[in-house]
CSV table of C-alpha atoms in Angstrom, one decimal:
chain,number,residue,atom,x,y,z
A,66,UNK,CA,0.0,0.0,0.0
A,67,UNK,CA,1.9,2.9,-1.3
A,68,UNK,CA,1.5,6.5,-2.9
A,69,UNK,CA,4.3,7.2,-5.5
A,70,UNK,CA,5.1,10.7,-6.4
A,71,UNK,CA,6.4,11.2,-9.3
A,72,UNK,CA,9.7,14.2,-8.7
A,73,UNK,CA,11.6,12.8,-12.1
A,74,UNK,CA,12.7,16.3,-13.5
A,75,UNK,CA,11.4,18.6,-11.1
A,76,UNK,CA,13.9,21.0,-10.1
A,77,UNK,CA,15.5,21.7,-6.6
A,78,UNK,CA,12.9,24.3,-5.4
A,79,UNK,CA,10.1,23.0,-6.4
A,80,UNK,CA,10.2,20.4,-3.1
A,81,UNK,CA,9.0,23.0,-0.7
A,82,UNK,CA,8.6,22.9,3.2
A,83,UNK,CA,6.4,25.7,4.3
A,84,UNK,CA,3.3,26.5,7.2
A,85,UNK,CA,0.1,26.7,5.9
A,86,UNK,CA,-2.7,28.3,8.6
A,87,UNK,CA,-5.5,26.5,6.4
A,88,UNK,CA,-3.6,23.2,6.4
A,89,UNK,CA,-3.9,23.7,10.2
A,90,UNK,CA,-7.3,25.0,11.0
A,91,UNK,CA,-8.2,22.2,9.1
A,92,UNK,CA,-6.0,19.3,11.3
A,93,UNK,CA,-7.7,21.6,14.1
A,94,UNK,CA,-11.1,20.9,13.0
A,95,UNK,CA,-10.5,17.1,12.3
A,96,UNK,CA,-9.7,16.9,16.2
A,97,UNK,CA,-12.5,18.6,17.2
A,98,UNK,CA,-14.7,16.3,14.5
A,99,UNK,CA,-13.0,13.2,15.7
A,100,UNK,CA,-10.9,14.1,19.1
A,101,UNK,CA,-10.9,10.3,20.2
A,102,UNK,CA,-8.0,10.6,17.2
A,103,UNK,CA,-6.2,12.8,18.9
A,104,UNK,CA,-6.0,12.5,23.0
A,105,UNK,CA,-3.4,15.0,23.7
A,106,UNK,CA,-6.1,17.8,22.5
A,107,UNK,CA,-9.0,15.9,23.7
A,108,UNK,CA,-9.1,18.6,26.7
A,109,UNK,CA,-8.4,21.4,23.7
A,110,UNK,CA,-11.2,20.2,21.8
A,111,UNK,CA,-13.7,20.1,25.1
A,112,UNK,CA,-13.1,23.5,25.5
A,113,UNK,CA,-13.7,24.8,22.0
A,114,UNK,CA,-16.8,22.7,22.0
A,115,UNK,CA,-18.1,24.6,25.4
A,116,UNK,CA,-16.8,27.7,24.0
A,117,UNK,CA,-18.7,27.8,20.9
A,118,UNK,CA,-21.8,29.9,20.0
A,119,UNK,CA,-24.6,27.0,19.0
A,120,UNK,CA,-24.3,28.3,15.3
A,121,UNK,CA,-21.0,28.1,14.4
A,122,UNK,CA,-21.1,24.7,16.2
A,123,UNK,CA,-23.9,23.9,13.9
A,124,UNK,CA,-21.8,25.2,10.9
A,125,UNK,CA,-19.3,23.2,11.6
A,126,UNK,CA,-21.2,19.6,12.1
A,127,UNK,CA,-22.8,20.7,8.7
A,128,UNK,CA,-19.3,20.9,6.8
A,129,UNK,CA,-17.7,18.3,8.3
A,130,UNK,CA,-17.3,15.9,5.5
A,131,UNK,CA,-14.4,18.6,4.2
A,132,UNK,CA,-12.2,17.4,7.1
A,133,UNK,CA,-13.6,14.6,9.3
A,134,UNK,CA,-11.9,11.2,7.9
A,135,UNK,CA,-10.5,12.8,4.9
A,136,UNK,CA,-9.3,16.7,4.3
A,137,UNK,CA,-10.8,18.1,0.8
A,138,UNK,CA,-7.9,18.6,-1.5
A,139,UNK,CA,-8.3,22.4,-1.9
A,140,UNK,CA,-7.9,22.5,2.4
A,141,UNK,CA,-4.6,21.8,2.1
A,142,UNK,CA,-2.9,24.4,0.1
A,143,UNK,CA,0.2,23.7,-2.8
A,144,UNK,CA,1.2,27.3,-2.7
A,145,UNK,CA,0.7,28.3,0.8
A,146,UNK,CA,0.2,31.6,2.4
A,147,UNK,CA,1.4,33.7,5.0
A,148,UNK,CA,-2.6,34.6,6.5
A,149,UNK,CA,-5.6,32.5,6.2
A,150,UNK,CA,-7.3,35.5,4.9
A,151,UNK,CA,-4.8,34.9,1.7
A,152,UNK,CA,-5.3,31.0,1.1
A,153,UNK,CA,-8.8,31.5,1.6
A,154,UNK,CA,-8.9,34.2,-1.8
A,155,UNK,CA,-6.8,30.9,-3.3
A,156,UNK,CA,-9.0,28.7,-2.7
A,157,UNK,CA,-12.0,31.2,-3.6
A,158,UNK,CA,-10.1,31.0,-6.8
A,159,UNK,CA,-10.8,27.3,-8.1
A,160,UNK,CA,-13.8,26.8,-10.3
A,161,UNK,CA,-16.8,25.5,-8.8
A,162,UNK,CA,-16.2,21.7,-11.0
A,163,UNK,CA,-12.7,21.1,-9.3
A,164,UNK,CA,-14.2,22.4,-6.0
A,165,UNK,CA,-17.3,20.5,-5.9
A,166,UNK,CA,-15.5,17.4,-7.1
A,167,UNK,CA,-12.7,17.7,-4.2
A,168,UNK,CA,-16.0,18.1,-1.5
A,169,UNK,CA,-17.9,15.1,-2.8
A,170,UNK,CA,-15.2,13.1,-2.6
A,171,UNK,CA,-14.8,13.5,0.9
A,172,UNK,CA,-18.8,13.8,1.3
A,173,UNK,CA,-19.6,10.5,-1.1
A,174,UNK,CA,-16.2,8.6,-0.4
A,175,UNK,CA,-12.9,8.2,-2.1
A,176,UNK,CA,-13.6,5.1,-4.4
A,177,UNK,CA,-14.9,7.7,-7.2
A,178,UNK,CA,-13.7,11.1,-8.6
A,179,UNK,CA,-16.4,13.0,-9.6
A,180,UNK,CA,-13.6,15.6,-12.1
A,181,UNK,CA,-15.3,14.4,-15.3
A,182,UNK,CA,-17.5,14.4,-16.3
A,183,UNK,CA,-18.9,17.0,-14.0
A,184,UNK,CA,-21.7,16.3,-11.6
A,185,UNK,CA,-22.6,20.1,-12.4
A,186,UNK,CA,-23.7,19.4,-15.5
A,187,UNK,CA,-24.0,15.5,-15.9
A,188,UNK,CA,-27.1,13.9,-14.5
A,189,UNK,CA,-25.8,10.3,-14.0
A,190,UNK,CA,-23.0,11.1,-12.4
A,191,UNK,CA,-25.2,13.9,-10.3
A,192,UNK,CA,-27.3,10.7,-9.4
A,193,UNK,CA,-24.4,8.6,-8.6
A,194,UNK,CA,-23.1,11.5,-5.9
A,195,UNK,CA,-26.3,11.9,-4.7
A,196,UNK,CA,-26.5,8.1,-4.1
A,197,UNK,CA,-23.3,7.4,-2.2
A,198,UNK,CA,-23.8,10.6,0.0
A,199,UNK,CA,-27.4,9.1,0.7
A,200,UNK,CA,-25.5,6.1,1.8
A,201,UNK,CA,-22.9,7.6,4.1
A,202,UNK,CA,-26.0,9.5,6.0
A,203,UNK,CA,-28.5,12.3,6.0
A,204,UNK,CA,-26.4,15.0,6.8
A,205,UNK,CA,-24.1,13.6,4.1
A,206,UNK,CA,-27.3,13.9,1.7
A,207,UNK,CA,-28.0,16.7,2.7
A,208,UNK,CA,-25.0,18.5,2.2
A,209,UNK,CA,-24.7,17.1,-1.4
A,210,UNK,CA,-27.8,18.5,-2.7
A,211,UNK,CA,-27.0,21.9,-1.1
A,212,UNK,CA,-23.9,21.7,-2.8
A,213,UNK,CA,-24.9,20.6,-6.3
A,214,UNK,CA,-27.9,22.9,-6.3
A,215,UNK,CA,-26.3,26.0,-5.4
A,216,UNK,CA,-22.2,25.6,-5.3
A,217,UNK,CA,-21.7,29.8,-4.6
A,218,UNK,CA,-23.7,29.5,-2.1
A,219,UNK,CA,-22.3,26.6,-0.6
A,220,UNK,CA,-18.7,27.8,-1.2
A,221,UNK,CA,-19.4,31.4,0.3
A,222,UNK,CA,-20.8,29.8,3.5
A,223,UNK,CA,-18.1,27.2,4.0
A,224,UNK,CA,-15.7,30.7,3.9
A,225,UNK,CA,-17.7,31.7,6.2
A,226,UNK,CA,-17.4,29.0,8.8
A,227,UNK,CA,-14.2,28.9,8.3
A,228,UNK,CA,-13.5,32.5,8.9
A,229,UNK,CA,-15.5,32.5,12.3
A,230,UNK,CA,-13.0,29.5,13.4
A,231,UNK,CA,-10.6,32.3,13.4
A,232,UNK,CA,-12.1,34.5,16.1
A,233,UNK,CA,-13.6,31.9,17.7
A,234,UNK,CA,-10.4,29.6,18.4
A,235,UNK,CA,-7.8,29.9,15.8
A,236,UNK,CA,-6.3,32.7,16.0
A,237,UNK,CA,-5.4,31.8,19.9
A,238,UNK,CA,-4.2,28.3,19.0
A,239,UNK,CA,-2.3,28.8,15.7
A,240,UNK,CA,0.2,31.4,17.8
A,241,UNK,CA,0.5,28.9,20.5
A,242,UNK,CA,1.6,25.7,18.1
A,243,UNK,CA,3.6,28.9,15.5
A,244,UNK,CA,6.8,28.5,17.4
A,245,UNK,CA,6.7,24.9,17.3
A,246,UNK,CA,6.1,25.1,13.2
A,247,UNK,CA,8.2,27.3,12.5
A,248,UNK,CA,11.3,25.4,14.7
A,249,UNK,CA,10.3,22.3,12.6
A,250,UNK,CA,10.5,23.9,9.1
A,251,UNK,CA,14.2,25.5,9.9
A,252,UNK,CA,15.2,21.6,10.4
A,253,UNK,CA,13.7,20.3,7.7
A,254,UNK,CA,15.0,23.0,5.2
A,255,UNK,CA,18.6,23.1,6.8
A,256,UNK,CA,18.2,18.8,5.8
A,257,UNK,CA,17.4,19.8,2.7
A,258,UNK,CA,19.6,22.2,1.7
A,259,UNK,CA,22.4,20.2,3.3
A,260,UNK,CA,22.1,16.4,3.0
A,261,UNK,CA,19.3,16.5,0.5
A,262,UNK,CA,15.7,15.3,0.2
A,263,UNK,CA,16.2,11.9,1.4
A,264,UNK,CA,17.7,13.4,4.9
A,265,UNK,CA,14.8,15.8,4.7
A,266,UNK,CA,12.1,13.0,4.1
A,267,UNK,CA,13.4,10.9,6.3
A,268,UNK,CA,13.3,13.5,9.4
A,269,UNK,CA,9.2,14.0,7.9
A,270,UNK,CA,8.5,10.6,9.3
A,271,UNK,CA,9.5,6.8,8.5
A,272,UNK,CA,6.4,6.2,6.0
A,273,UNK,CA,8.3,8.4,3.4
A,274,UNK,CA,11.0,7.8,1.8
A,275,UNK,CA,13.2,8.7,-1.5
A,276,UNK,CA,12.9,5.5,-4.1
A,277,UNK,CA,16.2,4.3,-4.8
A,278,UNK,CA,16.6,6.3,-8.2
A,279,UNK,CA,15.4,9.6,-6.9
A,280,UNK,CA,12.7,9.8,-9.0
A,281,UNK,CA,10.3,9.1,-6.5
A,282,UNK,CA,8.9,9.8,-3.4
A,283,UNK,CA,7.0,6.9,-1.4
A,284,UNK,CA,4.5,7.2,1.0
A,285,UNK,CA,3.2,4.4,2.9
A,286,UNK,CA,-0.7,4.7,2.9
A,287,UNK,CA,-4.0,3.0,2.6
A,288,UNK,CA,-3.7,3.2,-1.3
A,289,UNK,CA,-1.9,2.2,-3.9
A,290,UNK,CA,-1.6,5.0,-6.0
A,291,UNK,CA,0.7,7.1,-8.2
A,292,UNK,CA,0.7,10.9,-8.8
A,293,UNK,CA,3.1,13.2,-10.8
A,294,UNK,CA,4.8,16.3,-9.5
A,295,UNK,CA,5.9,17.5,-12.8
A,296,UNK,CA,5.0,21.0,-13.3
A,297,UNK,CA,4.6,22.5,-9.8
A,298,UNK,CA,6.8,20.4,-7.4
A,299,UNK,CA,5.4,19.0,-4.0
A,300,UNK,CA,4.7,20.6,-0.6
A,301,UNK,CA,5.4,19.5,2.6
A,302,UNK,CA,3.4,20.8,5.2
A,303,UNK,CA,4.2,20.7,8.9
A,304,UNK,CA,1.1,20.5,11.4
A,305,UNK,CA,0.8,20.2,15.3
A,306,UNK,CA,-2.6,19.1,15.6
A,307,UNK,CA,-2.8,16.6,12.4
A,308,UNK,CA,-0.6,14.5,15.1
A,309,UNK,CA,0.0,11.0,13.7
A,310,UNK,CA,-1.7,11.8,10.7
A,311,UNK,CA,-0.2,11.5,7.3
A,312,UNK,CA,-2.4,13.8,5.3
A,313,UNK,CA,-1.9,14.2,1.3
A,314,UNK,CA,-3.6,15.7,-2.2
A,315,UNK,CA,-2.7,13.4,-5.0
A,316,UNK,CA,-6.1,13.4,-7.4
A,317,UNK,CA,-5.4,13.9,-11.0
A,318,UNK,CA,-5.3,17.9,-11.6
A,319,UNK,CA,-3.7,18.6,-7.8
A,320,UNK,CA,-0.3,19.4,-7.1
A,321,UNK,CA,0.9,16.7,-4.3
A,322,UNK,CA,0.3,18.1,-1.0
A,323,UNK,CA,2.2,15.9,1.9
A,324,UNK,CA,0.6,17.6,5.7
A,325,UNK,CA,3.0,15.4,8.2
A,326,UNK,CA,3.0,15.8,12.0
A,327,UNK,CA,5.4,17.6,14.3
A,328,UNK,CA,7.1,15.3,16.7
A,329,UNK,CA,5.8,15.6,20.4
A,330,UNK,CA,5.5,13.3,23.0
A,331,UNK,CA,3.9,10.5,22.8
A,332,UNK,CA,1.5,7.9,24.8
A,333,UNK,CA,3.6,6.4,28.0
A,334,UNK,CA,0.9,4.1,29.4
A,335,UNK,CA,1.8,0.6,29.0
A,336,UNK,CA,-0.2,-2.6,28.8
A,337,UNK,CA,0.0,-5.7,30.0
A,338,UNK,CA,2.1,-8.5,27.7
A,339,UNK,CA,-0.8,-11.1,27.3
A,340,UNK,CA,-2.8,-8.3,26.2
A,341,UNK,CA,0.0,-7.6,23.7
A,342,UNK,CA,0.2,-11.2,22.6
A,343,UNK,CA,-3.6,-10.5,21.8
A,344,UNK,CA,-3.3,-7.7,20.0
A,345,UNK,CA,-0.7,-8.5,17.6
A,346,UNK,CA,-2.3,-12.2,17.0
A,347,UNK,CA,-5.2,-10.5,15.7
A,348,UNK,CA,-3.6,-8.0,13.9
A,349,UNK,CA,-1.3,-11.1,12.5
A,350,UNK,CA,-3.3,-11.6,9.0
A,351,UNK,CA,-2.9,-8.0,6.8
A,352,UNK,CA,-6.8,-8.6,5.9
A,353,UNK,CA,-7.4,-7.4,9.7
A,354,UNK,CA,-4.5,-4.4,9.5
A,355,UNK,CA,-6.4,-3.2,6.5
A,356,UNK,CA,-9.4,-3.1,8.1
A,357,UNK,CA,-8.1,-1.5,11.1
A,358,UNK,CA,-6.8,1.3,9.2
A,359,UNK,CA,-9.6,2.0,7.6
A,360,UNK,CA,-11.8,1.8,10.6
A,361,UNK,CA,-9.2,4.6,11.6
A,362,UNK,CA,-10.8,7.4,9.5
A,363,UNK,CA,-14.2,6.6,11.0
A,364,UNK,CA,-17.0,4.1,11.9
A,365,UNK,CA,-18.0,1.5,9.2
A,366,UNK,CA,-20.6,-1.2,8.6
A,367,UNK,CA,-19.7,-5.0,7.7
A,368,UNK,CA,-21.0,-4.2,4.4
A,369,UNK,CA,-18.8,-1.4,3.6
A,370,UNK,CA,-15.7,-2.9,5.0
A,371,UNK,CA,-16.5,-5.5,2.4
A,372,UNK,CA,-16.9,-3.1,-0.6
A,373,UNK,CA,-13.6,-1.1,0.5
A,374,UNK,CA,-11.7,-3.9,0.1
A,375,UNK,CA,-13.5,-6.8,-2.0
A,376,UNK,CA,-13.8,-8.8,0.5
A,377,UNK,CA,-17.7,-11.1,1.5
A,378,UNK,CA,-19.2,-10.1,4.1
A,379,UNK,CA,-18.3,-13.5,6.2
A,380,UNK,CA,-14.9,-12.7,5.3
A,381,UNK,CA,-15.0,-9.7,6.8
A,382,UNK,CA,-17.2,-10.7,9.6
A,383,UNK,CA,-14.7,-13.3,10.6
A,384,UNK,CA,-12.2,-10.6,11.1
A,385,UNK,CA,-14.0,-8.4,13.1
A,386,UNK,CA,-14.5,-10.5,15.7
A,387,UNK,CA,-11.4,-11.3,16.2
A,388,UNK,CA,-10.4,-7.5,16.4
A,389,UNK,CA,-13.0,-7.3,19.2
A,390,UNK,CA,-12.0,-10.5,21.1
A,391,UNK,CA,-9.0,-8.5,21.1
A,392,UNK,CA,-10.3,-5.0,22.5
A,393,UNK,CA,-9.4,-3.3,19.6
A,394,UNK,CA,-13.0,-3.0,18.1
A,395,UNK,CA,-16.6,-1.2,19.6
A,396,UNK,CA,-19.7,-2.2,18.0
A,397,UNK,CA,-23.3,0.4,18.1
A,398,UNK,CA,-26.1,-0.5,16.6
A,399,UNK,CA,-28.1,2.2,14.4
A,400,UNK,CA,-31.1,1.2,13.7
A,401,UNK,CA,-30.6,-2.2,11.3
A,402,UNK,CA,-26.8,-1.4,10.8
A,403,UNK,CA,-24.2,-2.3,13.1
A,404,UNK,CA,-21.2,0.1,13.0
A,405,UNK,CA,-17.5,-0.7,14.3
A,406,UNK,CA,-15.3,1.8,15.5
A,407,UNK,CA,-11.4,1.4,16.5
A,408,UNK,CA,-10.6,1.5,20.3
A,409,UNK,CA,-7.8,4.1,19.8
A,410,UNK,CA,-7.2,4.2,23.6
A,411,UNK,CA,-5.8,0.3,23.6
A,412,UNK,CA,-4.6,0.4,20.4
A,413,UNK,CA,-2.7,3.7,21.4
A,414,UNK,CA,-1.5,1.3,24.3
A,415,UNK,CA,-0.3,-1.1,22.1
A,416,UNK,CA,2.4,1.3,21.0
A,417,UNK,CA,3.0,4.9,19.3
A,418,UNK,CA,4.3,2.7,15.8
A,419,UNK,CA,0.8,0.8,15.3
A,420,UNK,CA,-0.7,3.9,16.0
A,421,UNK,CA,0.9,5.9,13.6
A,422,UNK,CA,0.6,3.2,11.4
A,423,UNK,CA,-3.1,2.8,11.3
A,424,UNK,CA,-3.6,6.5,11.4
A,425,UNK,CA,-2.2,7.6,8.3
């Protein structure tokens, strides 16, 4: 499971380490959408909840598809800027087809690209978005029809939100973590600059490496995948709060984006070694590691752990309850469906590599 990025003839400075304050309002609203993730800010993201007037609250539940498992591709800027004010003109910039197309993906789910043809103007694939988003939930509907019906509306009101983050919380916690940013990208440039990109990538974090030939860089993901950074280079994007994730952009038409975390401390608590023996038998066969990591970006049915990864439903059913013999696994019921979510407390236990590992 690896992303390869093409860097065959792209020149020097066009692998770029720079701090983006969209790339991390946007880590910063993943934690608060999904702090279990995240329990170093779990206090943080109590307090923003408390502190928050009921409609930006409600603003932010409604647009949460742009950040929760996955971060829209236009959230995480190529060129970034020195304000938010500035990367949110960019992104005011992009044409309502490659912007509607970045937020369905994350609203509908990443197994289709809705680029072309357009959902705007084609009503099969309209249907088809309409569809998945209807399958993913009513709020997931119910942003998708907002957002094919009327995408300048939709667009002006996510700007909104996202400009009342700044008042409301941002603006506090991005010049708390700025130090911290900063102090990273004068180490990873210096690398750069002095022992080259595969000292630099290597400092970003053990899933990314420089392919033998230099041609490409390899990131180990859910996905296999390639992308090309001919033409506008790649950008590595430090952020404190997207601690462990591994955040990218690599659809057709993007510029490769790579958000990677900040080192900070991590969990000390230890467990117990027959629970370890568990763990790791259960996590033994790479069907179950698969489905671990994807339970990582968010709850999921049987049904749809089968479809993500071909599997039948028995199949799949087997390997779930082994996970939860194990205590990695919790089970709710909604309504007919029964939905599994990863224990990140135990598995965090289990050690800071797994983590990281099924986080990215």
């Amino acid at each position: 499971m690896t992303l390869r990025i093409d860097i065959g003839g792209v020149p020097s400075e066009g692998l770029r380490f720079a701090a983006s304050p969209l790339a991390e309002l946007t880590a910063m609203l993943h934690v608060l959408a999904e702090p279990d993730h995240h329990p170093e800010f779990a206090a943080w993201a109590a307090d923003v909840w408390a502190g928050l007037r009921p409609g930006l609250a409600e603003r932010l539940r409604e647009a949460e598809f742009l950040w929760r498992t996955s971060q829209a591709d236009f959230m995480l800027p190529a060129r970034p800027r020195r304000t938010l004010g500035e990367e949110l003109d960019d992104v005011d910039g992009i044409d309502d087809e490659r912007y509607v197309s970045a937020a369905l993906i994350t609203t509908c789910g990443n197994r289709i690209h809705f680029a072309s043809p357009s959902p705007l103007t084609d009503a099969a694939t309209r249907d088809l978005a309409l569809d998945l988003a209807q399958a993913r939930g009513p709020r997931q509907e119910a942003f998708a029809e907002r957002l094919l019906a009327d995408p300048a509306a939709v667009r002006a009101r996510v700007r909104d939100t996202l400009e009342a983050c700044a008042g409301a919380f941002f603006d506090t916690a991005w010049a708390e973590v700025a130090v911290r940013i900063a102090t990273d990208l004068r180490l990873k440039n210096d690398l750069l600059k002095r022992q080259g990109l595969g000292a630099a990538l290597a400092s970003v974090s053990g899933a990314v490496t420089l392919a033998a030939d230099g041609e490409a860089i390899l990131v180990d993901k859910l996905l296999d995948k390639a992308t090309t950074a001919h033409g506008g280079g790649v950008t590595f994007i430090p952020s404190v709060f997207g601690r462990p994730h591994l955040a990218m952009v690599h659809a057709p038409g993007w510029q490769p984006v790579v958000q990677y975390p900040v080192d900070g401390p991590g969990p000390s608590e230890p467990v117990s070694l027959e629970t370890v023996t568990l763990r790791l038998k259960a996590l033994a066969h790479p069907a179950r590691l698969r489905l671990l990591r994807t339970l990582a970006r968010g709850p999921h049915t049987n049904g749809e752990l089968a479809h993500a990864w071909d599997l039948t439903p028995p199949e799949v059913s087997r390997h779930v309850a082994l996970l939860r013999q194990a205590g990695l696994l919790t089970a709710r019921r909604e309504g007919r469906y029964v939905r599994y979510s990863l224990n990140l407390s135990d598995l965090t236990a289990l050690g800071t590599d797994l983590l990281a590992a099924a986080l990215r």
